Structure formats: C-alpha cells, structure tokens
Coordinates of C-alpha atoms in Angstrom, one line a residue:
Chain A
M1 CA -127.6 12.4 131.3
L2 CA -129.0 13.0 134.7
D3 CA -132.6 12.8 133.5
T4 CA -131.9 9.3 132.4
P5 CA -132.3 7.5 135.8
R6 CA -135.2 9.6 136.7
A7 CA -137.1 8.7 133.6
A8 CA -136.4 5.2 134.2
T9 CA -137.5 5.0 137.8
E10 CA -140.6 7.4 138.2
P11 CA -143.0 5.5 136.4
V12 CA -142.2 2.3 138.9
A13 CA -142.2 4.8 142.1
R14 CA -145.7 6.0 140.5
S15 CA -147.1 3.1 140.0
R16 CA -146.5 2.0 143.4
T17 CA -147.6 4.9 145.1
A18 CA -150.9 4.6 143.2
R19 CA -151.3 1.1 144.5
R20 CA -150.8 2.0 148.1
V21 CA -153.4 5.1 147.9
L22 CA -156.0 2.6 146.1
G23 CA -155.3 0.0 148.8
L24 CA -155.7 2.9 151.5
L25 CA -159.1 3.6 150.0
A26 CA -160.1 0.2 149.8
L27 CA -159.7 -0.5 153.2
V28 CA -161.8 2.7 154.5
A29 CA -164.3 1.2 152.4
V30 CA -164.0 -2.3 153.9
L31 CA -164.0 -0.3 157.6
A32 CA -167.1 1.6 156.3
V33 CA -168.9 -1.8 155.5
L34 CA -167.7 -3.8 158.9
A35 CA -168.7 -0.4 160.8
V36 CA -172.4 -0.9 159.5
L37 CA -172.4 -4.8 160.0
S38 CA -171.2 -3.8 163.6
V39 CA -174.3 -2.3 164.4
A40 CA -176.9 -4.5 162.2
V41 CA -175.4 -7.7 163.6
G42 CA -176.2 -9.3 166.8
S43 CA -178.7 -11.3 169.1
R44 CA -181.3 -9.3 167.3
A45 CA -180.4 -8.4 163.6
M46 CA -181.4 -5.5 161.9
D47 CA -181.8 -4.5 157.9
L48 CA -180.2 -1.6 156.6
G49 CA -183.3 0.8 157.4
Q50 CA -183.6 -0.4 161.0
V51 CA -179.8 0.8 161.3
W52 CA -180.6 4.2 159.9
A53 CA -183.8 4.7 161.8
G54 CA -181.6 3.6 165.1
L55 CA -179.1 6.4 164.1
T56 CA -181.5 9.3 163.4
D57 CA -185.3 8.7 164.6
A58 CA -185.1 8.6 168.6
G59 CA -188.7 7.3 168.6
S60 CA -188.0 4.2 166.6
D61 CA -187.7 0.8 168.1
S62 CA -184.1 0.4 167.3
Y63 CA -183.0 3.7 168.8
P64 CA -182.1 2.2 172.1
V65 CA -180.4 -0.8 171.1
V66 CA -178.1 1.1 168.5
T67 CA -177.1 4.1 170.7
E68 CA -176.6 2.5 174.0
L69 CA -175.4 -0.7 172.8
R70 CA -174.2 -1.2 169.5
L71 CA -172.7 2.3 168.1
P72 CA -170.6 2.7 171.4
R73 CA -169.5 -1.1 170.9
T74 CA -168.3 0.0 167.4
V75 CA -166.8 3.1 168.0
L76 CA -164.9 1.5 171.2
G77 CA -164.0 -1.5 168.7
L78 CA -162.5 0.5 166.1
A79 CA -160.6 3.0 168.1
A80 CA -159.4 -0.1 170.3
G81 CA -158.3 -1.8 167.1
A82 CA -156.5 1.0 165.3
A83 CA -154.8 1.5 168.9
L84 CA -153.7 -2.1 168.5
G85 CA -152.7 -2.2 165.0
L86 CA -150.6 1.3 165.2
A87 CA -148.7 0.5 168.5
G88 CA -147.8 -3.1 166.9
A89 CA -146.3 -1.5 163.9
L90 CA -144.5 1.5 166.6
M91 CA -143.3 -1.2 168.6
Q92 CA -141.7 -3.3 165.9
A93 CA -140.1 -0.4 164.0
M94 CA -138.7 1.3 167.3
T95 CA -137.0 -2.3 168.5
R96 CA -136.5 -3.1 164.6
N97 CA -138.2 -6.5 166.0
P98 CA -140.6 -8.2 163.6
L99 CA -141.8 -10.1 166.3
A100 CA -142.2 -7.5 169.0
D101 CA -145.3 -6.5 170.0
P102 CA -146.7 -3.8 172.8
G103 CA -147.0 -6.9 175.3
L104 CA -143.3 -6.5 175.2
L105 CA -143.3 -3.3 177.1
G106 CA -145.2 -5.3 179.7
V107 CA -148.3 -3.2 179.2
N108 CA -150.6 -6.4 179.0
T109 CA -148.9 -7.6 182.6
G110 CA -149.1 -4.5 184.1
A111 CA -152.6 -3.7 183.4
A112 CA -153.7 -7.3 184.8
A113 CA -151.3 -7.1 187.9
A114 CA -153.4 -3.5 188.7
V115 CA -156.5 -5.1 187.9
V116 CA -155.7 -8.0 190.3
T117 CA -154.5 -5.8 192.8
A118 CA -157.1 -3.4 193.5
S119 CA -159.6 -6.7 193.3
F120 CA -157.6 -8.3 196.0
F121 CA -157.7 -5.6 198.4
M122 CA -160.9 -3.8 197.2
G123 CA -163.3 -6.5 196.3
S124 CA -165.4 -6.1 193.2
F125 CA -166.0 -2.5 191.5
G126 CA -167.2 -1.4 188.2
F127 CA -166.0 -1.6 184.7
T128 CA -164.9 2.0 185.0
G129 CA -162.9 1.2 187.6
T130 CA -161.3 -1.4 185.7
V131 CA -160.5 0.8 182.9
V132 CA -158.8 3.2 185.4
F133 CA -156.7 0.4 187.0
A134 CA -156.0 -1.2 184.1
F135 CA -154.4 2.0 182.5
T136 CA -152.2 2.9 185.5
G137 CA -150.9 -0.5 185.6
A138 CA -150.2 -0.6 182.0
A139 CA -148.4 3.0 182.2
V140 CA -146.5 1.8 185.1
A141 CA -145.3 -1.4 183.8
S142 CA -144.2 0.6 180.4
V143 CA -142.3 3.2 182.5
A144 CA -140.7 0.3 184.6
V145 CA -139.7 -1.6 181.5
Y146 CA -138.0 1.7 179.9
L147 CA -135.9 2.4 183.3
I148 CA -134.9 -1.3 183.7
A149 CA -134.0 -1.3 180.2
G150 CA -131.5 1.7 181.0
A151 CA -133.5 4.9 180.1
A152 CA -131.5 7.0 177.9
T153 CA -129.0 4.3 177.0
A154 CA -131.6 1.7 176.3
T155 CA -131.2 -0.5 172.8
P156 CA -133.9 -2.5 171.3
A157 CA -132.3 -5.7 172.8
R158 CA -131.9 -4.3 176.5
L159 CA -135.5 -3.2 176.0
A160 CA -136.5 -6.9 174.7
L161 CA -134.9 -8.1 177.7
A162 CA -136.3 -6.0 180.4
G163 CA -139.9 -6.5 178.8
A164 CA -139.6 -10.2 179.4
A165 CA -138.4 -9.9 182.6
V166 CA -140.9 -7.8 184.2
T167 CA -143.5 -9.7 182.1
A168 CA -142.3 -13.2 183.3
A169 CA -142.4 -11.4 187.0
G170 CA -145.8 -9.8 186.5
Y171 CA -147.3 -13.0 185.2
A172 CA -146.2 -15.1 188.2
Y173 CA -147.8 -12.4 190.2
V174 CA -151.0 -12.3 188.9
S175 CA -151.2 -16.0 188.7
A176 CA -150.4 -16.2 192.7
I177 CA -153.2 -13.9 193.5
Q178 CA -155.7 -15.7 191.3
L179 CA -154.9 -18.9 192.9
M180 CA -154.8 -17.1 196.7
D181 CA -158.1 -15.4 195.8
A182 CA -161.2 -16.9 193.9
A183 CA -163.5 -13.5 193.7
T184 CA -160.3 -12.1 192.1
L185 CA -160.2 -14.7 189.3
D186 CA -164.1 -14.5 188.6
Q187 CA -163.3 -10.2 188.4
M188 CA -160.3 -11.2 186.2
R189 CA -161.8 -13.8 184.0
F190 CA -164.0 -12.0 181.6
W191 CA -161.5 -9.1 181.4
S192 CA -158.5 -10.9 180.7
V193 CA -160.0 -12.7 177.5
G194 CA -160.6 -9.7 175.6
S195 CA -164.1 -8.4 174.9
L196 CA -166.3 -5.5 173.9
V197 CA -169.1 -6.6 175.8
N198 CA -168.9 -4.1 178.5
A199 CA -168.2 -0.9 175.8
H200 CA -171.6 0.7 176.6
V201 CA -170.4 1.5 180.1
A202 CA -167.2 2.5 178.9
P203 CA -165.8 6.3 179.8
M204 CA -166.0 6.7 175.6
L205 CA -164.8 10.4 175.5
P206 CA -161.6 10.0 177.3
V207 CA -161.0 6.6 175.2
V208 CA -161.5 8.0 172.1
L209 CA -159.3 11.2 173.1
L210 CA -156.4 9.4 174.5
I211 CA -156.1 7.2 171.9
G212 CA -156.7 9.9 169.1
G213 CA -154.2 12.2 170.3
A214 CA -151.5 9.2 171.1
A215 CA -152.2 8.1 167.3
A216 CA -151.2 11.6 166.0
V217 CA -148.0 11.7 168.0
G218 CA -147.7 8.1 166.6
V219 CA -148.1 8.8 162.9
L220 CA -145.7 11.7 163.1
L221 CA -143.2 9.3 164.0
A222 CA -143.3 7.9 160.6
R223 CA -139.9 9.9 159.0
P224 CA -137.8 9.5 162.1
L225 CA -138.3 5.9 162.4
N226 CA -137.8 5.4 158.6
A227 CA -133.9 6.8 159.5
L228 CA -134.1 4.9 162.4
A229 CA -134.4 1.4 160.5
L230 CA -131.1 1.9 159.0
G231 CA -129.7 1.6 162.2
D232 CA -128.9 3.8 165.5
A233 CA -125.6 5.1 163.8
T234 CA -126.9 6.0 160.7
A235 CA -129.9 7.4 162.5
T236 CA -127.6 9.6 164.4
G237 CA -126.0 10.4 161.2
L238 CA -129.1 11.7 159.7
G239 CA -130.1 13.9 162.6
V240 CA -132.3 11.6 164.5
D241 CA -131.3 11.4 168.2
P242 CA -132.6 7.8 169.2
R243 CA -132.9 8.4 172.3
V244 CA -135.9 11.1 172.2
L245 CA -137.7 8.9 169.5
R246 CA -137.5 6.2 171.6
V247 CA -139.1 8.3 174.5
A248 CA -141.9 9.5 172.2
G249 CA -142.6 6.3 170.7
I250 CA -142.9 4.5 174.1
A251 CA -145.2 7.4 175.4
A252 CA -147.2 6.8 172.3
I253 CA -147.2 3.0 172.6
T254 CA -148.1 3.1 176.3
V255 CA -151.2 5.4 175.7
L256 CA -152.3 3.5 172.7
A257 CA -151.9 0.4 174.0
G258 CA -152.7 0.8 177.4
T259 CA -155.9 2.7 176.7
A260 CA -156.8 -0.4 174.4
T261 CA -156.0 -3.1 176.8
A262 CA -157.8 -1.2 179.8
V263 CA -161.2 -0.6 177.7
C264 CA -161.1 -4.7 176.3
G265 CA -158.7 -6.6 177.8
P266 CA -155.2 -7.9 176.7
I267 CA -155.8 -8.6 172.7
V268 CA -151.8 -9.0 171.9
F269 CA -152.9 -10.7 168.7
V270 CA -153.9 -7.6 166.3
G271 CA -150.4 -5.7 167.3
L272 CA -148.2 -8.5 166.4
V273 CA -150.1 -9.9 163.2
V274 CA -151.5 -6.5 161.5
P275 CA -147.9 -4.9 160.8
H276 CA -146.7 -8.4 159.3
V277 CA -149.3 -8.3 157.1
V278 CA -149.3 -4.8 156.4
R279 CA -145.3 -4.7 155.6
A280 CA -146.1 -7.5 153.1
F281 CA -148.4 -5.1 150.9
T282 CA -146.9 -1.7 151.6
G283 CA -142.9 -2.5 151.9
P284 CA -140.7 -1.1 154.6
D285 CA -141.8 2.8 154.2
Q286 CA -143.5 3.8 157.7
N287 CA -145.5 6.7 156.0
W288 CA -147.3 3.8 154.5
V289 CA -146.6 1.2 157.4
L290 CA -148.4 3.3 160.4
P291 CA -151.6 4.3 158.6
Y292 CA -152.0 1.2 157.5
S293 CA -151.5 -0.6 160.3
M294 CA -153.8 1.4 162.3
L295 CA -157.1 1.3 159.5
S296 CA -156.0 -2.6 159.5
G297 CA -156.1 -3.2 163.4
A298 CA -159.8 -1.3 163.2
A299 CA -160.7 -3.5 160.3
F300 CA -159.7 -6.6 162.1
L301 CA -161.0 -6.4 165.8
I302 CA -164.6 -5.0 164.4
A303 CA -164.6 -8.3 161.9
A304 CA -163.5 -10.7 164.7
D305 CA -166.1 -9.2 167.0
V306 CA -169.1 -9.1 164.5
L307 CA -167.9 -13.0 163.6
G308 CA -168.0 -13.6 167.5
R309 CA -171.4 -12.4 167.8
V310 CA -172.5 -14.3 164.6
I311 CA -171.1 -17.7 165.3
A312 CA -172.4 -18.6 168.6
R313 CA -175.8 -17.1 168.3
P314 CA -177.9 -16.0 170.6
A315 CA -174.4 -16.1 172.7
E316 CA -171.1 -14.9 171.8
V317 CA -167.9 -15.5 171.3
Q318 CA -165.3 -13.1 173.2
V319 CA -163.4 -10.8 170.4
G320 CA -159.9 -11.8 172.3
I321 CA -160.8 -15.5 171.6
V322 CA -161.7 -15.1 168.1
C323 CA -158.7 -12.9 167.1
A324 CA -156.4 -15.7 168.3
V325 CA -158.3 -18.5 166.7
A326 CA -158.9 -16.8 163.3
G327 CA -155.2 -14.8 163.6
G328 CA -153.4 -17.9 164.9
P329 CA -153.6 -20.4 162.0
F330 CA -153.1 -17.3 159.8
F331 CA -149.8 -16.1 161.1
L332 CA -148.8 -19.6 161.2
Y333 CA -149.4 -19.5 157.6
L334 CA -147.6 -16.3 157.0
V335 CA -144.5 -17.4 158.9
S336 CA -144.3 -20.8 157.1
R337 CA -144.7 -19.0 153.6
R338 CA -142.2 -16.3 153.6
K339 CA -139.5 -15.7 155.8
V340 CA -140.2 -13.4 158.5
A341 CA -139.3 -10.1 157.7
R342 CA -136.3 -8.5 159.1
L343 CA -136.5 -5.0 160.2
Chain B
M1 CA -103.0 28.1 160.8
T2 CA -106.5 28.0 160.9
A3 CA -108.5 25.4 162.9
G4 CA -110.5 23.2 160.7
P5 CA -114.2 22.5 160.5
L6 CA -113.9 19.8 163.0
V7 CA -111.8 20.1 165.9
V8 CA -111.6 17.6 168.9
E9 CA -110.3 19.8 172.1
D10 CA -108.2 18.1 174.7
A11 CA -111.2 15.5 175.1
T12 CA -111.8 11.9 177.0
I13 CA -113.5 9.7 174.9
G14 CA -114.7 6.5 175.7
Y15 CA -117.6 3.9 176.6
G16 CA -119.4 4.4 180.1
R17 CA -116.5 4.5 182.3
V18 CA -113.9 2.9 180.2
A19 CA -111.7 6.1 178.9
I20 CA -110.3 5.1 175.2
S21 CA -108.6 8.5 174.7
E22 CA -107.5 11.0 177.2
G23 CA -106.5 14.7 176.5
L24 CA -107.0 13.9 172.5
S25 CA -106.9 16.8 170.3
V26 CA -107.3 16.4 166.8
D27 CA -107.9 19.1 164.0
I28 CA -109.7 18.0 160.7
P29 CA -107.9 20.2 157.8
E30 CA -110.8 21.6 155.5
G31 CA -110.7 20.1 151.6
E32 CA -108.7 17.3 153.0
F33 CA -109.2 13.7 152.5
T34 CA -108.0 12.7 156.3
V35 CA -107.5 8.7 157.1
I36 CA -107.4 7.5 160.4
L37 CA -105.3 4.4 161.0
G38 CA -103.7 2.4 163.9
P39 CA -103.9 -1.1 165.1
N40 CA -106.8 -2.8 166.2
A41 CA -108.3 -1.0 169.2
C42 CA -106.2 1.9 169.2
G43 CA -109.0 4.1 169.2
K44 CA -109.6 4.9 165.7
S45 CA -112.9 4.4 165.8
T46 CA -114.1 5.9 168.9
L47 CA -112.7 9.2 167.6
L48 CA -114.7 9.0 164.4
K49 CA -117.7 8.3 166.6
A50 CA -116.8 11.3 168.9
L51 CA -116.1 13.5 165.3
A52 CA -119.8 11.8 164.5
R53 CA -121.2 13.0 167.6
M54 CA -122.2 9.5 168.6
L55 CA -120.2 9.6 171.6
K56 CA -119.9 12.5 173.8
P57 CA -116.6 13.2 175.6
S58 CA -116.8 13.1 179.1
A59 CA -114.4 16.2 179.4
G60 CA -113.4 18.6 176.3
R61 CA -115.2 19.2 173.5
V62 CA -115.5 18.3 170.0
L63 CA -116.4 21.7 167.7
L64 CA -118.3 21.7 164.5
D65 CA -117.5 25.2 162.7
G66 CA -115.9 26.7 166.0
K67 CA -118.9 25.4 168.1
D68 CA -119.5 22.7 170.5
I69 CA -121.3 20.0 168.2
H70 CA -123.3 18.9 171.3
S71 CA -125.0 22.2 171.8
Q72 CA -126.0 22.2 167.9
P73 CA -129.4 20.9 167.1
T74 CA -128.8 17.5 165.2
R75 CA -130.9 18.1 162.2
A76 CA -128.7 21.2 161.7
V77 CA -125.3 19.2 162.2
A78 CA -126.8 16.4 160.0
R79 CA -127.0 19.2 157.2
R80 CA -123.1 19.9 157.7
L81 CA -121.9 16.3 158.5
G82 CA -122.7 13.1 156.8
L83 CA -121.6 9.4 158.4
L84 CA -121.7 6.2 156.8
P85 CA -121.2 4.0 159.6
Q86 CA -119.5 0.5 159.9
S87 CA -122.5 -1.5 159.5
P88 CA -125.6 0.0 158.4
I89 CA -128.9 -1.7 158.3
A90 CA -131.0 -2.2 155.3
P91 CA -134.8 -2.7 156.1
D92 CA -135.8 -6.0 154.2
G93 CA -137.5 -5.4 150.8
I94 CA -136.3 -1.7 150.4
T95 CA -135.6 -0.4 147.4
V96 CA -132.2 1.0 146.1
A97 CA -134.0 4.5 145.1
D98 CA -136.2 4.6 148.4
L99 CA -132.5 3.6 150.4
V100 CA -131.1 6.6 149.2
A101 CA -134.1 9.2 149.4
R102 CA -133.5 8.5 152.9
G103 CA -130.5 10.5 153.2
R104 CA -132.7 13.5 152.5
Y105 CA -134.1 13.3 156.1
P106 CA -132.5 16.4 157.6
H107 CA -133.7 18.6 154.8
Q108 CA -137.4 17.8 155.1
G109 CA -139.7 18.4 157.9
I110 CA -143.3 18.1 158.6
L111 CA -144.2 20.8 156.4
K112 CA -141.9 20.4 153.8
Q113 CA -142.3 16.8 152.6
W114 CA -141.0 15.1 149.1
S115 CA -140.0 17.9 147.0
A116 CA -138.4 18.4 143.1
E117 CA -135.2 19.5 144.9
D118 CA -134.9 16.1 146.6
E119 CA -135.7 14.1 143.7
R120 CA -133.2 15.7 141.9
V121 CA -130.7 15.1 144.5
V122 CA -131.3 11.7 144.9
A123 CA -131.0 11.0 141.0
E124 CA -127.6 13.1 141.4
A125 CA -126.4 11.0 144.1
M126 CA -127.3 7.8 142.3
A127 CA -125.4 8.9 139.2
A128 CA -122.2 10.1 140.9
T129 CA -122.0 6.4 143.1
D130 CA -123.1 4.7 139.5
I131 CA -126.3 2.8 140.6
S132 CA -129.0 4.6 138.6
E133 CA -129.6 1.5 136.9
L134 CA -130.1 -0.3 140.0
A135 CA -132.7 2.3 141.2
S136 CA -135.9 -0.1 141.3
R137 CA -133.9 -2.9 142.6
G138 CA -134.0 -4.6 146.0
V139 CA -130.9 -3.8 148.1
D140 CA -130.9 -7.1 149.6
E141 CA -130.4 -8.6 146.0
L142 CA -127.1 -6.6 145.4
S143 CA -123.5 -7.8 145.9
G144 CA -121.4 -6.2 148.7
G145 CA -119.8 -3.6 146.3
Q146 CA -123.0 -2.4 144.9
R147 CA -124.4 -2.1 148.3
Q148 CA -121.7 0.0 149.8
R149 CA -122.1 2.5 146.6
V150 CA -126.1 2.6 147.5
W151 CA -125.0 3.4 151.2
I152 CA -122.5 6.1 149.9
A153 CA -125.2 7.5 147.5
M154 CA -127.5 7.7 150.9
V155 CA -124.6 10.0 152.4
L156 CA -124.5 12.0 149.2
A157 CA -128.0 12.7 149.1
Q158 CA -127.3 14.2 152.6
Q159 CA -125.5 17.1 150.8
T160 CA -122.8 17.4 153.6
P161 CA -119.8 19.1 152.9
L162 CA -118.1 16.7 155.4
L163 CA -118.0 13.1 155.1
L164 CA -117.4 10.6 158.0
L165 CA -116.6 7.0 156.7
D166 CA -116.2 4.4 159.4
E167 CA -114.3 1.5 157.6
P168 CA -115.8 1.4 154.3
T169 CA -113.8 -1.3 152.6
T170 CA -114.4 -3.8 155.2
F171 CA -116.1 -7.0 154.2
L172 CA -115.4 -6.2 150.5
D173 CA -113.0 -7.9 148.0
I174 CA -110.2 -6.2 146.7
T175 CA -111.7 -4.8 143.4
H176 CA -114.7 -3.2 145.2
Q177 CA -112.3 -2.0 147.9
I178 CA -110.6 0.1 145.1
E179 CA -113.7 0.8 143.7
V180 CA -115.0 2.6 146.9
L181 CA -111.9 4.2 147.4
D182 CA -111.5 5.7 144.1
L183 CA -115.2 7.1 144.6
C184 CA -114.3 8.5 147.9
A185 CA -111.1 10.4 146.0
K186 CA -113.6 11.8 143.2
L187 CA -115.8 13.0 146.3
H188 CA -112.7 14.9 147.6
R189 CA -111.5 16.1 144.4
E190 CA -115.1 17.9 143.8
G191 CA -114.3 19.7 147.1
R192 CA -115.8 17.5 150.0
T193 CA -113.9 16.9 153.1
L194 CA -113.5 13.4 154.0
V195 CA -112.8 11.4 157.3
A196 CA -112.3 7.5 156.7
V197 CA -110.9 4.9 159.2
L198 CA -109.0 2.5 156.9
H199 CA -107.4 -0.5 158.3
D200 CA -105.1 -1.1 155.2
L201 CA -101.9 0.8 155.2
N202 CA -100.9 1.2 151.8
Q203 CA -104.4 2.0 150.8
A204 CA -104.3 4.7 153.3
A205 CA -100.8 6.2 152.0
R206 CA -101.9 5.7 148.4
Y207 CA -105.4 7.5 149.0
A208 CA -105.5 10.2 151.8
T209 CA -104.0 13.7 151.7
H210 CA -104.0 13.6 155.4
L211 CA -103.1 10.5 157.7
I212 CA -103.5 10.2 161.6
A213 CA -101.8 7.6 162.8
M214 CA -102.8 6.5 166.3
R215 CA -102.1 4.0 168.8
D216 CA -103.4 3.4 172.5
G217 CA -105.7 6.0 172.3
E218 CA -102.9 8.8 171.2
V219 CA -102.0 10.5 168.0
V220 CA -98.7 9.3 167.1
A221 CA -98.4 11.0 163.7
E222 CA -99.9 13.3 161.9
G223 CA -99.5 14.7 158.4
A224 CA -98.8 14.1 154.4
P225 CA -98.3 10.5 153.9
A226 CA -95.3 11.2 152.0
D227 CA -94.0 12.9 155.1
I228 CA -95.3 10.3 157.8
V229 CA -94.9 6.7 156.1
T230 CA -91.7 6.2 157.3
A231 CA -90.2 2.8 158.6
D232 CA -89.8 4.3 161.8
T233 CA -93.6 5.5 162.3
V234 CA -94.8 2.2 160.9
Q235 CA -92.4 0.4 163.5
Q236 CA -93.9 2.5 166.1
V237 CA -97.6 2.8 165.2
F238 CA -97.7 -1.2 164.5
D239 CA -94.6 -2.9 165.9
L240 CA -93.9 -4.0 162.3
P241 CA -90.5 -3.9 161.0
C242 CA -90.6 -3.0 157.3
R243 CA -88.9 -1.0 154.5
I244 CA -90.6 1.7 152.4
I245 CA -90.6 2.0 148.7
D246 CA -92.2 4.2 146.1
D247 CA -95.3 3.1 145.0
P248 CA -94.7 2.2 141.2
E249 CA -98.3 3.3 140.0
T250 CA -98.6 6.6 142.4
G251 CA -95.3 7.5 143.9
T252 CA -97.1 7.5 147.1
P253 CA -95.2 5.3 150.1
L254 CA -95.4 1.4 150.1
V255 CA -95.1 -0.5 153.2
I256 CA -92.9 -3.7 152.5
P257 CA -93.3 -5.7 155.5
K258 CA -89.7 -7.5 156.4
A259 CA -89.3 -11.2 156.0
L260 CA -88.2 -12.4 159.3
A261 CA -85.1 -14.4 159.2
S262 CA -86.8 -17.9 160.2
A263 CA -89.4 -17.2 157.5
R264 CA -86.9 -16.8 154.7
I265 CA -87.3 -19.6 152.4

C-alpha cells in the first residue's frame, strides 16, 4: 500500500534530478568555453595555439599578454560573476523577495560613498586603494542596514525598507560630493560604471580567497533557506532560527557582493536577473538554485565582458554597460512573459 | 498528577513591551487532544506561539520534557515538537512531495543528506493524509482543503510526538474543516499529543479531549469538554447566553446560542 505512491513519484523525481545534473554539467562546459574565449579575445585576437603557448611557454609572444592581462581578468571576472550571482540568490531567498538584490543591503552605495569620501579628502589613489575603500564602505553599509532594520528582530520587510533608506541617503551624499569636486567625479566615473579593465592590478589572492570562503558559507545555507522559504514560523518549527540564519546570510552576501563591487564596480544586474532565470529552470529548491546561480553569474559576467571587448574594437565597452544593455531587455521580456515568482 | 510534556510556568508573554498574558501557567497533558479556545484577542494564539518557542516569555518559563525550551538546541526541539503555523508560505512552483520532504529538516545534517528512511517517512506522511496521488502536483494548483492536508503531511514528516496547530481550519469551508479535524482526531488516536487553537466552540467540544478556555490572557476553565462546556462557562468566556444540549451525533456538549427576545420572529 505504502509502496504505491513511491513507485508513482520516484521516476518523476529521478528524471527531474537527471535534468538538473545535466544542466549543471552543460553550464560547466559553457563556462570553460567562455573562459578560453575570454583569454583569446581582445584588441589582439589569438588562436587556440597562441592561448596554449601563452599559458605554458614563458618564451612565447603571447605569454605576457595572457599571464599579465587576460588571465587575471578572466579569473577575476569568473570570481566576481559567481559572487554576484550567488549573493543575489541568497538575498532573494533570505528576504523572500524576488526583486531583492545585494544592492538592497546598501552594498553598492556604501562602496561608492567610501570611494568618493576617500577621493575627496585624499585626492587620487591607486586601484588597490579603491578596492580597500569600496569593500570597507560596502561592509559598513550592510551592517548599518542590518542594525537600522532592528538587528535580531529584522524582518524581510524591515530589511528592504532600511536598505532603501540607506541607499537613498547614500546616493544623495555621493551625488553631492561629486558635484562639489570635479576630480572626485573623474576618479569615480570609471569605477561606478562597472569594469574589469583594472583586473590586472587587483589584489588577486585576497579577492579569490574572500569570495571562495563566503561562497562556501553561502552554499551551506541552502537547506536552512529551504526551511525559511516556508515562512519564519514554519522555519522555527522545523528547527531553524531565522535570526541566526539572517546574520549568516547577510555576512556571506556582504563579503561576496562587497568584494565583487570593490573590484569591478556596482554591477547590480547579475544579482537580480541570474537567480530569476535559474529558478525558472531548477524550481525553488535552494540546493540547486544556489550553485546554479553561482555558475550562471560567472558565465553571464564573462560573456558580457568578452562581448564588450568585441563590439567596439579596438576600444571596449565596460562590462557594467553590456550587462545592463543586454540584461535589461531580457529581464523585461521575462517579467512580461511569466508572472514574477513569489518566493 | 505528573507534569505533561509541555508546561508553561508562571510566564509573562507578549509582543515587545505589551504583555498579553501575565503569570500564566498551563500544563499540556500527554496523549490528549488539547484545544485552546476563547474570543478574539484572548491570548490563545500567543500561548501557542510561546509553546512553539516562537515567543520567549519575558518572565517565567516554558518547559519541554521538564527543561526550559529555550535552553535546548532548536533542532533537538524540532524532533520532539512540530508546528503548523496559521499562514505558512508555499514557494512558487514547489511540488507536494518536495514540500512534504522539507519536514525532514531536523533529521538531516551536512553529512546526513537525503536517505531511504526520509523517503519512507515522507511516503507514509502523504499516505496518512491521503495526498499520495497529488505527490508530483504543484502546491499552488490545489484546493484549500488539499493544501492544508499537504501542510499537515509536512509536519507529520517531522515525526514528532507533539503537534501544535494554530487555527488549522481557518479559511476552509465546512466540509474541509471537518476533514482536517477528523485527520487530527486520527493522529491523536495513533498516540500523538495534539494542541490546536480553534475558533468554533462546537467543533472544539466535539474533537478535543482536553479544553483550555481563555479570556483576557488568563485561563478561565480547563478540563474535559463534558465538564467545562456549560452555559455558565460560555457566558463567562464569550459573553454569550446559551443553552447546552447533547450533540445527537456524538453525545458531546453542543452550544446553542439563545435567541434574543427582540430577534425572535
């Protein structure tokens, strides 16, 4: 008697799992192709042989370009894209709000506010300085949002309101400073569009370690987030403390989005759109949504960066612009085609 | 009388600084189907939230198996105590089987993922609530009554000897209300301890084996329905003049509100 329902549902469940595993493998393959393209494509295009020589033969012509410029840019693009995709998925799961993105925690505004403040008082500084200031600003802003939302008593709605308030105030502040000081505006202009051009001077190891560590924490939150998706009350009944989960989630998002934003500027679109597309394919199980969002985010950002290097050769279009121009209409299409999923 | 598995001890419970109940003591007897009832805003849902550790008393304690519920690891509590809240949220596009499977959370861990045991328990929970044929359907396609059975199946998959249900019949039509209550009665007969908040006095009198009647944050009467559902108690708790007759179906007390002289035809 009890075996009948199992026999009826198991094949369905199994074929669905098979589809998700295949999708994940396909995603990894796409990512590999994009990574090779990202090394090969640029103002000086290379064929596969030159890419290989550039990676392995220190004496070859392509070695300096590959190891000093394109490889760091590719690695950083992958890391930042993965971080933004995962941070977006975590943010949407944590707030049960399909329109949430890490920017809602004030990460972008916080980073921008810190960069303009530093630039206003200290004049110009190098890219590593920008990264450090931006990361600090992002962290301070998200802690502020969490505290204003009521810390342990924060609800998704209060988090969203506090985030909107901090973002509005921060945006006004950033605009005011930029209007007062032309040099600051100049320093900011490049960063605030979102670009991977400076990747070769970025502090690579700390960036990859920070994102890797936070990603490990984020992916481990999948199961408690699945419980939280049923409401705070149900989650409590199942043995999840929503307050503890929110603290862990906000910490992971802050490090992921803060690091990515610090390195390549505020690219909001990845965190907003990627988890949406992913959920349409995987369904609502966070065990799949999170890894899928991570890989898709990396693929999306790298693809946008490669595209930006191709469309305006020999100049290039910043990845932030490509993301918005390519992602905007796509997002509109998605929203108009299917109802925005409730979480 | 020995203390039950869930005890509220001289507790002050409320939201923020607003206390709903002060000095409240309640003992949930083991193996009974306890129903908490009372007029709106009498503190019955607040009491249930305190029993479910969703609210922490600002004074006093809630004891699970004799130990402060807030000093025990929340996952360990979740293996003893299941909760069906008033308005749980079903994520868009989730299937019935996947939703029921989420009840297994407190039995899993990072190293202990989905097992054959989980599979068996989920199938049993779906069979017990008669939703096995709906397993691969989307929860959002179901009727209100079916959906409530899915949620009960999820709590059953948690395999807890204690079940708390916050107004499980609200928003259901009468047929589905009875269906859900019959299911609760079956779970009770199988040996679980149930605590439910209900609105309907007659349903409470028919299904409960133990009643707790509340008003203004205090327990007014407590005991077997046959003993405490009297015209006096109903007047005292609900301000409702009534007669009590025997339910012709079950013999349990049936409350018949008096018709006001001015309303008589």
